[in-house]
Short mmCIF file of C-alpha atoms in Angstrom, two decimals:
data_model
loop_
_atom_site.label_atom_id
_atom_site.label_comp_id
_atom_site.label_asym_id
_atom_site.label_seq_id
_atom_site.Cartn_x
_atom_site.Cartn_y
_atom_site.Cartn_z
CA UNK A 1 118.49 114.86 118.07
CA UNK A 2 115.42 112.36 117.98
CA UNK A 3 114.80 113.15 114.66
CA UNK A 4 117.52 111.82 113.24
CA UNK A 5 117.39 108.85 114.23
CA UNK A 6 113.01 108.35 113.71
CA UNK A 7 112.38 105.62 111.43
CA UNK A 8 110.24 106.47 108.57
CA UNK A 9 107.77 105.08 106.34
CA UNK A 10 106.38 105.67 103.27
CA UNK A 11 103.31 105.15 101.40
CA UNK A 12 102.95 105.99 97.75
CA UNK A 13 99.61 105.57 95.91
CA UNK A 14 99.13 106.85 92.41
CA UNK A 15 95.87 106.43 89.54
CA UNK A 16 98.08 107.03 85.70
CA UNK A 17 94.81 104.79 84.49
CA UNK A 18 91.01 105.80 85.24
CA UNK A 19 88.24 103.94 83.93
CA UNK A 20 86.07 106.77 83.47
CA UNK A 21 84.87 109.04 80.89
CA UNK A 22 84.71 111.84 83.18
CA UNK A 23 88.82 111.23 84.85
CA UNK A 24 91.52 111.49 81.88
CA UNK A 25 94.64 109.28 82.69
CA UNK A 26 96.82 112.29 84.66
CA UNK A 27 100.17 111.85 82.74
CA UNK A 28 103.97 110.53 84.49
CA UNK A 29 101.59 109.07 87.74
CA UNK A 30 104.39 105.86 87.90
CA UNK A 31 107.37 107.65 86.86
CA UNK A 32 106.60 110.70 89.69
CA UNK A 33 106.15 107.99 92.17
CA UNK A 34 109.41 106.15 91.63
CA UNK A 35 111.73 109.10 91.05
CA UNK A 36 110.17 110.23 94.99
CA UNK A 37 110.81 107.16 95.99
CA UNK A 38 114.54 106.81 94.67
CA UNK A 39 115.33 110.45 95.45
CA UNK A 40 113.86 109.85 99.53
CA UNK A 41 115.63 106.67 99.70
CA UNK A 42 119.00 108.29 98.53
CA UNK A 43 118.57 110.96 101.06
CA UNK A 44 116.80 109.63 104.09
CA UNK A 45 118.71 107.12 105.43
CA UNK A 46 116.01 106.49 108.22
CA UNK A 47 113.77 105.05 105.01
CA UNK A 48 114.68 101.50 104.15
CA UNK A 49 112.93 99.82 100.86
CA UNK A 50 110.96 96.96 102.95
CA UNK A 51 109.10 100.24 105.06
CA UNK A 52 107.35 101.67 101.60
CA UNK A 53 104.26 100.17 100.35
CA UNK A 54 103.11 101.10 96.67
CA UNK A 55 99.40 101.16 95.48
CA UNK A 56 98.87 102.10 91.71
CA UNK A 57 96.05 102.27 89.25
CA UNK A 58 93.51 99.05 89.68
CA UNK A 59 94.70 98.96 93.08
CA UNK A 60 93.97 101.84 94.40
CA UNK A 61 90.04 101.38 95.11
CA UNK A 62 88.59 102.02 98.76
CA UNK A 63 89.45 97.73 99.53
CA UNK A 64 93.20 98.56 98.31
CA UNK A 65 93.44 102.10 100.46
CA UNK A 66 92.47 99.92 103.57
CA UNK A 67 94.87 96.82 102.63
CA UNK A 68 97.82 99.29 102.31
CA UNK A 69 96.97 101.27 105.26
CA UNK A 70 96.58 98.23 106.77
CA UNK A 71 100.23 97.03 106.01
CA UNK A 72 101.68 100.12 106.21
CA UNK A 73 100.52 100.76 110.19
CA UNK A 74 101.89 96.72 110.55
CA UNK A 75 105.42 97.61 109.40
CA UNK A 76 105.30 100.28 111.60
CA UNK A 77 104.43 98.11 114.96
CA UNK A 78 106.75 98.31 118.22
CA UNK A 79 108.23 101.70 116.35
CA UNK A 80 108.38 104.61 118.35
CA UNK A 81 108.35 108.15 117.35
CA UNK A 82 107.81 106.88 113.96
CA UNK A 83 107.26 109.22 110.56
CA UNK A 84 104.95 108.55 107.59
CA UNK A 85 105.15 109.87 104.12
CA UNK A 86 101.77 109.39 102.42
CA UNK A 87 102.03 110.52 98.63
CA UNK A 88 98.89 110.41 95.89
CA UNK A 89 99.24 111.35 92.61
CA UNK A 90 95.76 111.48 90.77
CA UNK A 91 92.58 112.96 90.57
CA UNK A 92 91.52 115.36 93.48
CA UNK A 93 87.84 116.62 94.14
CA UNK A 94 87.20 119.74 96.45
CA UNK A 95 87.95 118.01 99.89
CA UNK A 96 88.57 113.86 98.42
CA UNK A 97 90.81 111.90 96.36
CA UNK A 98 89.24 109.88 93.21
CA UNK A 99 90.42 106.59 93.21
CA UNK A 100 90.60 104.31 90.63
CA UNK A 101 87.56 103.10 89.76
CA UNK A 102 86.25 106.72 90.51
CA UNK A 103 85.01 106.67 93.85
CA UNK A 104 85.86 109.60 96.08
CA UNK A 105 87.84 109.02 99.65
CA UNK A 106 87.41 112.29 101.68
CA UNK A 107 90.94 113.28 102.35
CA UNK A 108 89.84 114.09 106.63
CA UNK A 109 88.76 110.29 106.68
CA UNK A 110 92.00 109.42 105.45
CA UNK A 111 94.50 111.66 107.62
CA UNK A 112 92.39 110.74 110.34
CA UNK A 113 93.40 107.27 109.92
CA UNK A 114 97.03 108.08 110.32
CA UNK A 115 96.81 110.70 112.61
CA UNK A 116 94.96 108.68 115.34
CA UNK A 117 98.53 107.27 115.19
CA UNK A 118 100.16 110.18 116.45
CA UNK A 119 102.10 110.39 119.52
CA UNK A 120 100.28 107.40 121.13
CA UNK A 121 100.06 103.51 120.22
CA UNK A 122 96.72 102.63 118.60
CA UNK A 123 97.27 100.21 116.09
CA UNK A 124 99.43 97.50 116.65
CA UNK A 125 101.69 99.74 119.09
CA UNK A 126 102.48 102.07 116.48
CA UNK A 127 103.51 105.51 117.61
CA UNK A 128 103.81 107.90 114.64
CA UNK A 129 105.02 111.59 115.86
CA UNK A 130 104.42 113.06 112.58
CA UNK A 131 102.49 112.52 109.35
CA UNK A 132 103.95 114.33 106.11
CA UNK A 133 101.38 113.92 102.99
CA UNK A 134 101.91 115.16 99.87
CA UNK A 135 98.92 115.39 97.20
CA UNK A 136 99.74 116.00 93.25
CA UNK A 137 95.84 116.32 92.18
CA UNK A 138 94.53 117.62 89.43
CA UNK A 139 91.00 118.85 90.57
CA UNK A 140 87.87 117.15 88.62
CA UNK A 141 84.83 118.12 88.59
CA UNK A 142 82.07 115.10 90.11
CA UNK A 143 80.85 113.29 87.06
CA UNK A 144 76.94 113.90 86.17
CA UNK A 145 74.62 112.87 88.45
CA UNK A 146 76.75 111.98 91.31
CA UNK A 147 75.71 113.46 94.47
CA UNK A 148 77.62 114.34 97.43
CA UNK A 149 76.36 113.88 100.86
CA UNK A 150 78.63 113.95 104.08
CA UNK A 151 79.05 110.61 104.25
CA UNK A 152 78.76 108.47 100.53
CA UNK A 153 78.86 109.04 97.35
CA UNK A 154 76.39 107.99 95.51
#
């Protein structure tokens, strides 16, 4: 069976600490991340330590999304019929994520970062046959004033 042999990856980002009046710290953000992260190490042997990047609170800002997807698609070079595990814990709003410092990443910009990945090498000879994300979101309403176009926030 392939699939027990795929080498996976892992990428966990989580916001405990927002900077805005409108985004409440979400409560256990670090602790759910590492107890995921002990529990899939413990049972899938395919996921070593050195193949999980971690992006948390000030971090996690459209820069730090691109650095770690960035690394993450790197450790994954040469691999073939890779898997990813993206994880976010956080603040969700209708279709994005909120990142830290409360700007919104639209969730089909971000799969379609890792699923341009799939089944073919794209970046850095990465071929990943599946993506697995998991999103633990508290929806938020957009803070006054904000607009919403297609492409920006502003």
């Amino acid at each position: 069976n392939r699939n027990a042999t795929a080498e996976w990856f892992a990428m966990f980002v989580g916001v405990g600490q927002y900077h805005h009046p409108n985004y409440p710290s979400p409560p256990r953000v670090p602790s759910d991340i590492d107890r995921l992260q002990h529990k899939l190490l413990e049972f899938q042997p395919n996921l070593k330590p050195h193949n999980i990047v971690v992006l948390q609170d000030t971090a996690v800002t459209a820069e730090g999304m691109n650095s770690g997807r960035d690394v993450i698609l790197h450790k994954m070079a040469g691999t073939h019929e890779a898997r990813l595990l993206f994880f976010f814990a956080g603040h969700g709003h209708e279709d994005s994520l909120v990142l830290a410092d409360a700007s919104l990443l639209p969730l089909k910009r971000l799969m379609k970062t890792f699923c341009n990945n799939l089944g073919r090498p794209r970046h850095a000879r990465a071929s990943c046959a599946q993506v697995v994300a998991v999103f633990d979101c508290c929806r938020s309403p957009l803070p006054a004033g904000w607009q919403r176009s297609l492409f920006k926030v502003k």
